[in-house]
mmCIF file of C-alpha atoms in Angstrom:
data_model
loop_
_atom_site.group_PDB
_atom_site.id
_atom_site.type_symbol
_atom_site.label_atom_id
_atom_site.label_comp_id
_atom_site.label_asym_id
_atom_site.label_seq_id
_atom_site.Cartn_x
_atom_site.Cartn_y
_atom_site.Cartn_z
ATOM 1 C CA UNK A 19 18.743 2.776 -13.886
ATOM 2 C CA UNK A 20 20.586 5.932 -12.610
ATOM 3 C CA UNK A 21 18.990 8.626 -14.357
ATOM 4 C CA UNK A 22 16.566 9.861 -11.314
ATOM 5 C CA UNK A 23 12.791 8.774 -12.096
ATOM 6 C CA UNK A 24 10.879 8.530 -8.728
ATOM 7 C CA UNK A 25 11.949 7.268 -5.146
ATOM 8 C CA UNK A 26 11.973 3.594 -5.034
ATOM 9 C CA UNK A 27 11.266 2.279 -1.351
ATOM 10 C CA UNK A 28 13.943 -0.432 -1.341
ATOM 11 C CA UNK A 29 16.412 2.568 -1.854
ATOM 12 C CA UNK A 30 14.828 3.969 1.587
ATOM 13 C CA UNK A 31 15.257 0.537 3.099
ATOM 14 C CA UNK A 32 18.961 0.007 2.823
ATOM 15 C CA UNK A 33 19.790 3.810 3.100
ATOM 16 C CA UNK A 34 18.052 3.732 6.905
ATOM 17 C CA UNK A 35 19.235 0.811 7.899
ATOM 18 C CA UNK A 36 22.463 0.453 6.148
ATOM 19 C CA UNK A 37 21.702 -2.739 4.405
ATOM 20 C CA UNK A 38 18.897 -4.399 2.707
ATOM 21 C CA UNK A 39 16.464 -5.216 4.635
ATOM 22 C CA UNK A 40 13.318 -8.261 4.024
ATOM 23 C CA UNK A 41 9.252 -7.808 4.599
ATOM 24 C CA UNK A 42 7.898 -11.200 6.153
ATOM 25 C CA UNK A 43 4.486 -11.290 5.704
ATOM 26 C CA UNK A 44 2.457 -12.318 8.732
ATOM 27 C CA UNK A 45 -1.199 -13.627 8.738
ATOM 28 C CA UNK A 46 -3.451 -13.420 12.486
ATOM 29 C CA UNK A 47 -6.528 -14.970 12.747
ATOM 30 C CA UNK A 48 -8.640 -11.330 12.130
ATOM 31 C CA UNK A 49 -11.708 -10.326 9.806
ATOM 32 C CA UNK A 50 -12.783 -6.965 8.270
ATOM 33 C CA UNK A 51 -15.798 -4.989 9.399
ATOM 34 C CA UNK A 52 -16.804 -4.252 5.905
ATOM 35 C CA UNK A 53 -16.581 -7.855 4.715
ATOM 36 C CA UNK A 54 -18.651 -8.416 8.765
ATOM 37 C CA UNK A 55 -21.649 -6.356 7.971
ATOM 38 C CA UNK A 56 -21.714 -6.384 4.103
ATOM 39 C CA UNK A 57 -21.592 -10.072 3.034
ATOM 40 C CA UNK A 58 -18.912 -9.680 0.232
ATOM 41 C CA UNK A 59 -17.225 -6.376 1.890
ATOM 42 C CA UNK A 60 -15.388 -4.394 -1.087
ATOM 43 C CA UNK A 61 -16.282 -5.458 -4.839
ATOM 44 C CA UNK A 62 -12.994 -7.095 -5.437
ATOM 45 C CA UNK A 63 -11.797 -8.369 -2.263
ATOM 46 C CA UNK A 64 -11.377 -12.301 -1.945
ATOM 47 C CA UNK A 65 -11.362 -15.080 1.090
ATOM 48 C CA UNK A 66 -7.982 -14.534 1.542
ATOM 49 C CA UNK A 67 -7.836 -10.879 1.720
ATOM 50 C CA UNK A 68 -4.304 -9.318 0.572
ATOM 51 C CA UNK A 69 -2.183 -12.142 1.832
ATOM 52 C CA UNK A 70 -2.564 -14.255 -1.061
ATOM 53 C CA UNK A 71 0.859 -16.216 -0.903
ATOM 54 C CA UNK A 72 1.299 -16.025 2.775
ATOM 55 C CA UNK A 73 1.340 -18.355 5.470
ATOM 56 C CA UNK A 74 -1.497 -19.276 7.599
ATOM 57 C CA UNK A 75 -2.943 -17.855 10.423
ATOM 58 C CA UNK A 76 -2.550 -21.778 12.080
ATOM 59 C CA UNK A 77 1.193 -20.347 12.586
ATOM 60 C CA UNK A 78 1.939 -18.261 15.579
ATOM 61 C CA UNK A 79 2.815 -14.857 14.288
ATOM 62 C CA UNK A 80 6.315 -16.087 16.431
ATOM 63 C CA UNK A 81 6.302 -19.129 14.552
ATOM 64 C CA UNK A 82 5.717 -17.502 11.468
ATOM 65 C CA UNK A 83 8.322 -14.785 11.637
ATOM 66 C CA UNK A 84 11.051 -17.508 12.861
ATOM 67 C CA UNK A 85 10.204 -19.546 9.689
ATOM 68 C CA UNK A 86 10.580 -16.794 7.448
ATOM 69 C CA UNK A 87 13.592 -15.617 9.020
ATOM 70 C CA UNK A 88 15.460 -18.713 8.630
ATOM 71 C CA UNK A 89 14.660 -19.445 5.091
ATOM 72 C CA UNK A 90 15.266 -15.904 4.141
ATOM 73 C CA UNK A 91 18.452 -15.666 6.098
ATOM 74 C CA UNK A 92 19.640 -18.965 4.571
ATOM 75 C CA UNK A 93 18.602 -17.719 1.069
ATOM 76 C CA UNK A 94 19.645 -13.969 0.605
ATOM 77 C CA UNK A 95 22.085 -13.281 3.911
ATOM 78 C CA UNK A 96 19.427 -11.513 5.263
ATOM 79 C CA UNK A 97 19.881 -9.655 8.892
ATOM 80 C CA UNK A 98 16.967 -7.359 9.180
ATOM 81 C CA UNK A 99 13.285 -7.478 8.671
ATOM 82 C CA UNK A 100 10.492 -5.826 9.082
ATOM 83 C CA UNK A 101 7.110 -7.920 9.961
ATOM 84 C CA UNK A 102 4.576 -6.983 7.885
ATOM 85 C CA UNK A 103 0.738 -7.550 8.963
ATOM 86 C CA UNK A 104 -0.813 -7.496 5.493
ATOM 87 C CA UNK A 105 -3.802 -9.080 5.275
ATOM 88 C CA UNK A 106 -7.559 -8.032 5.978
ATOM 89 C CA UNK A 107 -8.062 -5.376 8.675
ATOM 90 C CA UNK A 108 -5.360 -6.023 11.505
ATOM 91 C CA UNK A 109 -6.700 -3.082 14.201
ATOM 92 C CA UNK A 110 -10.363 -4.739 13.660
ATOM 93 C CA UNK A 111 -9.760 -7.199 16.854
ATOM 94 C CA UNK A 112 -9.734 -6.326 20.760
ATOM 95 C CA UNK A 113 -7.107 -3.930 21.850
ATOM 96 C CA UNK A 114 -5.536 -6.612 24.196
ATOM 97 C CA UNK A 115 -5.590 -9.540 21.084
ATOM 98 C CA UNK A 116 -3.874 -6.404 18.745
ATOM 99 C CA UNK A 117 -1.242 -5.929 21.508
ATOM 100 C CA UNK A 118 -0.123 -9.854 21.769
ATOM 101 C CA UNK A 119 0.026 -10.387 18.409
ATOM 102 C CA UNK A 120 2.296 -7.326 17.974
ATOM 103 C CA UNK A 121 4.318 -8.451 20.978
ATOM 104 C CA UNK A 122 5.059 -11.492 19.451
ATOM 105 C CA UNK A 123 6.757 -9.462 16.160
ATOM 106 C CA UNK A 124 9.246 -8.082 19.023
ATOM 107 C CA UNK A 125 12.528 -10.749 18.039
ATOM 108 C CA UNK A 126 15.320 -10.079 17.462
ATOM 109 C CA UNK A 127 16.520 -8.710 13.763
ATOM 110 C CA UNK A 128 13.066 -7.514 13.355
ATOM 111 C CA UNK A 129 13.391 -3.642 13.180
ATOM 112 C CA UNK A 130 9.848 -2.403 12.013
ATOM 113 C CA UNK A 131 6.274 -3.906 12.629
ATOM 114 C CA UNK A 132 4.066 -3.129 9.622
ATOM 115 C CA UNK A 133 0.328 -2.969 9.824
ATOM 116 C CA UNK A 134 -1.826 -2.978 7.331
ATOM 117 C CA UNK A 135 -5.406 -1.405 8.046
ATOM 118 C CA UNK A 136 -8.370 0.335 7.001
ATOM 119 C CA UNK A 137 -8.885 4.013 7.506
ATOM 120 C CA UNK A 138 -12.504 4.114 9.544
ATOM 121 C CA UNK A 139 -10.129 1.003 12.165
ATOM 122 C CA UNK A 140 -7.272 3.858 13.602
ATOM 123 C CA UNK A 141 -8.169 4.705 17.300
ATOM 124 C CA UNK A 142 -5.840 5.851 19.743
ATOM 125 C CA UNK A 143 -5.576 2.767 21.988
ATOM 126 C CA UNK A 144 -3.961 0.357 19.154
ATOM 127 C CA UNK A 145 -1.835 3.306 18.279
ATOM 128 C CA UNK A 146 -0.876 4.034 22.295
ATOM 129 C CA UNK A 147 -0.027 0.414 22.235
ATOM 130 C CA UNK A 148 2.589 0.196 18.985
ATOM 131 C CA UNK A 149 3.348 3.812 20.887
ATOM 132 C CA UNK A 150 4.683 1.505 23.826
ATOM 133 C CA UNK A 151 6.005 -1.061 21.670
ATOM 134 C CA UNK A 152 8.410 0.962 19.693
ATOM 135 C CA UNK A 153 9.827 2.601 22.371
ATOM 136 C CA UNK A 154 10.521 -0.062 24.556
ATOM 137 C CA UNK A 155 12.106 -2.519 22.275
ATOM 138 C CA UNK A 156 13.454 0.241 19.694
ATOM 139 C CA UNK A 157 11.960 -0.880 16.774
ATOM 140 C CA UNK A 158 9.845 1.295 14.408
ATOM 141 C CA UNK A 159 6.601 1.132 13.290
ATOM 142 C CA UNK A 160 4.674 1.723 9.856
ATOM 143 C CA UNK A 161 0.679 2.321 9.229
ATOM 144 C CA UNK A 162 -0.480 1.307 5.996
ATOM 145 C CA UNK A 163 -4.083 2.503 5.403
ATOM 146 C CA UNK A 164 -6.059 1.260 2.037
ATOM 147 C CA UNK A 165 -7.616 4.606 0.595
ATOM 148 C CA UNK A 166 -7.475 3.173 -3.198
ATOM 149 C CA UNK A 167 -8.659 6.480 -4.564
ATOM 150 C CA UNK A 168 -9.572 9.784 -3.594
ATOM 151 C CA UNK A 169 -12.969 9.580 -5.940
ATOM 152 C CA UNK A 170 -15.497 9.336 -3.321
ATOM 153 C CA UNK A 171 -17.745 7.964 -6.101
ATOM 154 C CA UNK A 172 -15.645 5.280 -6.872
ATOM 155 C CA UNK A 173 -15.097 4.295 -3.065
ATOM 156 C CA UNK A 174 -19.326 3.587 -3.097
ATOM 157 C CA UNK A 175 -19.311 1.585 -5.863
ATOM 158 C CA UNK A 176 -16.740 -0.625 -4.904
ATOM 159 C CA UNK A 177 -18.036 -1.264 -1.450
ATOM 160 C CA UNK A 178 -15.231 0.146 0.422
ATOM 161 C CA UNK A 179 -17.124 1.252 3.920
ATOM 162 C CA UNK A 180 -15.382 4.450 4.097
ATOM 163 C CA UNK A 181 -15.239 8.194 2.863
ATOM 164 C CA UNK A 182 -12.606 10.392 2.528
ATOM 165 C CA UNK A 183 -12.742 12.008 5.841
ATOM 166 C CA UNK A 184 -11.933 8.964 7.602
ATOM 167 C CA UNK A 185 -8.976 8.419 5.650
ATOM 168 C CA UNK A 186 -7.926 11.917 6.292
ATOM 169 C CA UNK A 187 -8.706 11.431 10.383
ATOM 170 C CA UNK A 188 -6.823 8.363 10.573
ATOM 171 C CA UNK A 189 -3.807 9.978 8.470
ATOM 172 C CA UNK A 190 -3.473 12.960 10.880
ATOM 173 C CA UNK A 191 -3.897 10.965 14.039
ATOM 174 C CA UNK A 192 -1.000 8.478 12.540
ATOM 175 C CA UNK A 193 1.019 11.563 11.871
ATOM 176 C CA UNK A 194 0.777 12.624 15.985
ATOM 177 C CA UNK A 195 2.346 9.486 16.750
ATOM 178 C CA UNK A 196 5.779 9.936 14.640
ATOM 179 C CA UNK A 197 4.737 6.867 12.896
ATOM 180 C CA UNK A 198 5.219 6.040 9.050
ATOM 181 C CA UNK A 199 2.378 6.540 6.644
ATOM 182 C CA UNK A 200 2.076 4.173 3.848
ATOM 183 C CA UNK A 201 -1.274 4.821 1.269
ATOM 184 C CA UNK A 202 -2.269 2.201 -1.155
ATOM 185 C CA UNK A 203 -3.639 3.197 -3.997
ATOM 186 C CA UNK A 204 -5.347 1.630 -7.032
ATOM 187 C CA UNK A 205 -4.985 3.559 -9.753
ATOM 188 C CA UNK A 206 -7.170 2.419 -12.712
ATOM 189 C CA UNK A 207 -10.964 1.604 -11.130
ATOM 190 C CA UNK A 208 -13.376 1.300 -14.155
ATOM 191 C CA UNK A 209 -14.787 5.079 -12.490
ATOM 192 C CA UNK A 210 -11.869 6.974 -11.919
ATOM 193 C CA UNK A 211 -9.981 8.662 -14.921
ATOM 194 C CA UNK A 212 -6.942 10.846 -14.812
ATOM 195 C CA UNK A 213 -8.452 13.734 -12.487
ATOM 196 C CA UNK A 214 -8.977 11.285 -9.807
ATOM 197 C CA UNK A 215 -5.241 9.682 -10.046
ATOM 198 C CA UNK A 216 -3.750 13.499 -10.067
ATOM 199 C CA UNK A 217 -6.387 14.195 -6.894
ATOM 200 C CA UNK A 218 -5.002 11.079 -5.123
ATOM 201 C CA UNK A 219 -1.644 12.829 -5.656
ATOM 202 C CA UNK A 220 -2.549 15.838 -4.121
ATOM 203 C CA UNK A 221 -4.308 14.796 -1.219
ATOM 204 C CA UNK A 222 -1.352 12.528 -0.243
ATOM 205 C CA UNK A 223 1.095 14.739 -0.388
ATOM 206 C CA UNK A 224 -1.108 16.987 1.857
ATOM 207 C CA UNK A 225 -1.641 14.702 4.442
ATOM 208 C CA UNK A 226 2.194 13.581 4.159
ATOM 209 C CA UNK A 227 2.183 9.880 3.434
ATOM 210 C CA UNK A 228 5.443 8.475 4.029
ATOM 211 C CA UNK A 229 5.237 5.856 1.144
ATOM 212 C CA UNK A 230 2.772 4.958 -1.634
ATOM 213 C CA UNK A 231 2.155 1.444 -2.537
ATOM 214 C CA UNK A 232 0.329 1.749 -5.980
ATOM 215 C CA UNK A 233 -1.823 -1.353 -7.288
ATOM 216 C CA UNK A 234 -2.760 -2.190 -10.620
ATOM 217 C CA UNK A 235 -6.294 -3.419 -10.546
ATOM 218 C CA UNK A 236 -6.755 -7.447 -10.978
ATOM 219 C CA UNK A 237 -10.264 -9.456 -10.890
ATOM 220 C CA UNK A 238 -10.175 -12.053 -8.070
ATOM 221 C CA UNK A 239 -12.008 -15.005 -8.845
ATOM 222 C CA UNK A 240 -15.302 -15.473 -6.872
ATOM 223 C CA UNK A 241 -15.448 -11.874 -5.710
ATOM 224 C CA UNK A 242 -18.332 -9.544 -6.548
ATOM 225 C CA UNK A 243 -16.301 -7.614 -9.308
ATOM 226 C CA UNK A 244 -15.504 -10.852 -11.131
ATOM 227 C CA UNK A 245 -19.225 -11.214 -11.108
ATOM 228 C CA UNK A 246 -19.867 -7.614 -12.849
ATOM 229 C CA UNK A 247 -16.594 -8.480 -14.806
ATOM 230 C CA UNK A 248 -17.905 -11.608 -16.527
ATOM 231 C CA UNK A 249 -21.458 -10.038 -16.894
ATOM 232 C CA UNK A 250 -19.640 -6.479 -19.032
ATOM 233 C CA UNK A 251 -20.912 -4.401 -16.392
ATOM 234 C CA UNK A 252 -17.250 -2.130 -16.310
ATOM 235 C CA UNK A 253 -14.097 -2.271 -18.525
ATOM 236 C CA UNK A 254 -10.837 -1.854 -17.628
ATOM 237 C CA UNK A 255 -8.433 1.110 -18.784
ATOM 238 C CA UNK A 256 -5.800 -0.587 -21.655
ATOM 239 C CA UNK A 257 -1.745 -1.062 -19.934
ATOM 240 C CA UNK A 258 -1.071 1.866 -22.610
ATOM 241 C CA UNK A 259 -3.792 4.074 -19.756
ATOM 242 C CA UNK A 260 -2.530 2.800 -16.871
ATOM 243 C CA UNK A 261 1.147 3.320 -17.718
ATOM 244 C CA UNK A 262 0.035 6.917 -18.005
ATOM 245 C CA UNK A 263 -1.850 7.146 -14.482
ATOM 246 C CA UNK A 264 1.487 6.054 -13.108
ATOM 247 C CA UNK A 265 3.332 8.565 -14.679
ATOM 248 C CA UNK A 266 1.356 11.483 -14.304
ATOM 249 C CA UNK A 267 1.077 10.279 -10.561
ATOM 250 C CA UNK A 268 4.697 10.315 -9.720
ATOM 251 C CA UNK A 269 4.370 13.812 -11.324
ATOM 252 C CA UNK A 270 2.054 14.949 -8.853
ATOM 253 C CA UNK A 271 2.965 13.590 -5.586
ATOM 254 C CA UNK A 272 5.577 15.108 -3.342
ATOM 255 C CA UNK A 273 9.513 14.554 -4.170
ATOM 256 C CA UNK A 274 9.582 13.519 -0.656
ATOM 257 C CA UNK A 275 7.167 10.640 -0.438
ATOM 258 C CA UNK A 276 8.929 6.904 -1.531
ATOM 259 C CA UNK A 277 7.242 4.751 -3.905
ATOM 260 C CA UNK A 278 6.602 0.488 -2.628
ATOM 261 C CA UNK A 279 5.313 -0.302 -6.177
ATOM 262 C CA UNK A 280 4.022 0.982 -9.059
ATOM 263 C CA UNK A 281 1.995 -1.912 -9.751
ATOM 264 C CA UNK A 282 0.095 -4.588 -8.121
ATOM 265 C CA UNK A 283 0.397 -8.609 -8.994
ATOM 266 C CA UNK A 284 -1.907 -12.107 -8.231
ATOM 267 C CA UNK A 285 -1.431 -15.525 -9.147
ATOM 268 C CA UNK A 286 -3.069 -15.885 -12.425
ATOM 269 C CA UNK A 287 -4.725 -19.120 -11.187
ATOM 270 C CA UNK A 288 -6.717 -17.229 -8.800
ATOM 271 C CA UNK A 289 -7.742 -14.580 -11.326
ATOM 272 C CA UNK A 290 -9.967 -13.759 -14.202
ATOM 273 C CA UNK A 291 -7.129 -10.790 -15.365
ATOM 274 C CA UNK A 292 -4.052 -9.482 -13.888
ATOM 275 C CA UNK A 293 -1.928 -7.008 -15.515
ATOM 276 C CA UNK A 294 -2.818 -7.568 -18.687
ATOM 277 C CA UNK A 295 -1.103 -11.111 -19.401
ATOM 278 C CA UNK A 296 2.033 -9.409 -18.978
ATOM 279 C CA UNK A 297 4.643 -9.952 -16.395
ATOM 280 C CA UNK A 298 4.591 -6.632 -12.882
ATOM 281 C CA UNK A 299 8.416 -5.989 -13.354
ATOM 282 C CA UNK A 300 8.276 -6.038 -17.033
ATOM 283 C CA UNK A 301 5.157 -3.346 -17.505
ATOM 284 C CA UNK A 302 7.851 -1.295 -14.304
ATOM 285 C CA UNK A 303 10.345 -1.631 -16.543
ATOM 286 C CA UNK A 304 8.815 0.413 -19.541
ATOM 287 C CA UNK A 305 7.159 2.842 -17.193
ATOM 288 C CA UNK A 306 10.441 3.889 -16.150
ATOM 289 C CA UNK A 307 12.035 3.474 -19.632
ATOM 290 C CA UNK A 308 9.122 5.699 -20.965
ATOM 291 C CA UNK A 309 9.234 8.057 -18.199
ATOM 292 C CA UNK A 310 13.738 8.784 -19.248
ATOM 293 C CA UNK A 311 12.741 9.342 -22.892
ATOM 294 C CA UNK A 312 9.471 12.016 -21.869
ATOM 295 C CA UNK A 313 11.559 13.303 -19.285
ATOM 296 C CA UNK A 314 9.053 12.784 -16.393
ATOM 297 C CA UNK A 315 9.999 12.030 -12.990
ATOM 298 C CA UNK A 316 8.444 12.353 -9.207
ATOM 299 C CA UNK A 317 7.269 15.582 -8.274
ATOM 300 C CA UNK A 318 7.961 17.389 -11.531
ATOM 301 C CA UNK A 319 4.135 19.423 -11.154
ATOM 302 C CA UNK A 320 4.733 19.148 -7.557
ATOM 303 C CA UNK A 321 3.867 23.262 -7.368
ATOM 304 C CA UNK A 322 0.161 23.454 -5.765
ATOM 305 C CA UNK A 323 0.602 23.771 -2.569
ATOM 306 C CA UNK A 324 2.300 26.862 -0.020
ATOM 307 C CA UNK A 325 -0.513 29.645 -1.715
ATOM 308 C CA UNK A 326 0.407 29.375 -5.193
ATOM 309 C CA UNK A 327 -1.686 32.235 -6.314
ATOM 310 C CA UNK A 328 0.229 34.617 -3.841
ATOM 311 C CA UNK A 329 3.400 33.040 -4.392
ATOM 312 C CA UNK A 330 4.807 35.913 -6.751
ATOM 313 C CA UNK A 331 4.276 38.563 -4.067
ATOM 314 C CA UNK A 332 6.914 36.679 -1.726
ATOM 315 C CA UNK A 333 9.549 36.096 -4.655
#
């Protein structure tokens, strides 16, 4: 599509490095505190975490990337990647562990490390050590931090460990560093409802995230929401609701922020419900089709911040 909806990341990607570039998924042998101390950590998390269809962790994250690299290389053309530490908590490990594991992403064509993390597992000495990393061998680094709403309600009753002021601690201290900011969000928990999804906007935007990875929720089988699913203890929003929350969303958050995905997806053989039987680039498709005929697009009620109530004595 050309009409101008919202900013899709894999625009970003070739734009800054002047060609497409690939996300290789990397799996290290680390936990989560929440899951640690709470025996099932957050309501819908499963054994494997994020990285659902990604290597093991009995691969070398060298190994790993060099696989991936080939295959991907062979396949598409590819020349640059960026290795992407998705799953569980990746800081949640001893500072000298973090460091060779991230030492090991340092080959050549990669030219980003991504970590994925939770917001109460920032401290200064992982981020002093991708500080190092990224200047010595050039190569940039991104922070993703799992907020999944800004309804500190909701964040209890899923288990997540974590308020909101540890998401906003972590995003400033990120910010210091000149690194990338990358929030994932899930935008239709059984609790939240549209308030929450425009409030998730807001504080973003405030705390400029760099990207916004937005997840559609799905039930993981043998987690402790597909318990509560099976026993009608929540429902979930219809695709007609959720396709809404998206939109009104990409209304609120800054023009400047890049969207990863509007939705989440999960092989349907490890889940009770994903998506709603439909296919993640088909429900994309008619979120952006809908969005063209309503004339909505990114940032359109992007006009709360900068004193708005005092704005008219400045015009």
């Amino acid at each position: 599509m050309e009409e101008y909806i919202y900013n899709r990341y894999a625009v970003y990607l070739k734009e800054h490095y002047g060609q497409k570039v690939y996300k290789l998924p990397v799996h290290i042998a680390v936990n989560c505190p929440n899951r640690k101390y709470n025996s099932y950590g957050c309501t819908y998390c499963g054994e494997k975490g994020a990285g659902l269809e990604q290597k093991s962790d009995a691969f070398s994250v060298e190994g790993q990337l060099k696989y991936n690299m080939e295959y991907i290389s062979k396949r598409y053309k590819a020349q640059k990647f960026i290795a992407y530490f998705q799953s569980f908590t990746n800081t949640y490990l001893p500072p000298e562990k973090f460091k060779n594991y991230m030492e090991q992403a340092v080959q050549q064509n990669i030219v980003e490390i991504a970590v994925s993390t939770r917001p109460d597992c920032i401290r200064k000495e992982y981020l002093d050590i991708l500080k190092s990393i990224s200047e010595k061998n050039n190569i940039e680094i991104t922070i993703e931090l799992g907020l999944q709403t800004a309804n500190y309600h909701s964040l209890e009753k899923i288990n997540r460990g974590h308020t909101l002021a540890e998401y906003i601690e972590s995003s400033l201290l990120i910010k210091q560093y000149g690194f990338h900011l990358c929030t994932h969000l899930i935008l239709n928990l059984p609790w939240d409802n549209r308030t929450d999804v425009i409030e998730s906007a807001k504080l973003i935007s405030v705390l400029k995230s760099d990207y916004v990875k937005l997840h559609s929720l799905y039930i993981e089988k043998g987690t402790k929401m597909a318990e509560d699913y099976n026993n009608h203890l929540f429902e979930i929003c219809s695709i007609e609701e959720y396709k809404e929350r998206v939109k009104l969303f990409l209304e609120y958050i800054a023009p400047t922020v890049w969207i990863q995905r509007l939705l989440g997806r999960a092989p349907e053989k490890d889940t009770l419900f994903v998506n709603w039987g439909k296919s993640w680039w088909k429900i994309r498709d008619e979120i952006e089709q809908e969005m063209i005929i309503e004339n909505r697009y990114q940032g359109k009620n992007f006009h709360y911040l900068g004193g708005k109530c005092v704005k008219e004595f400045f015009l």
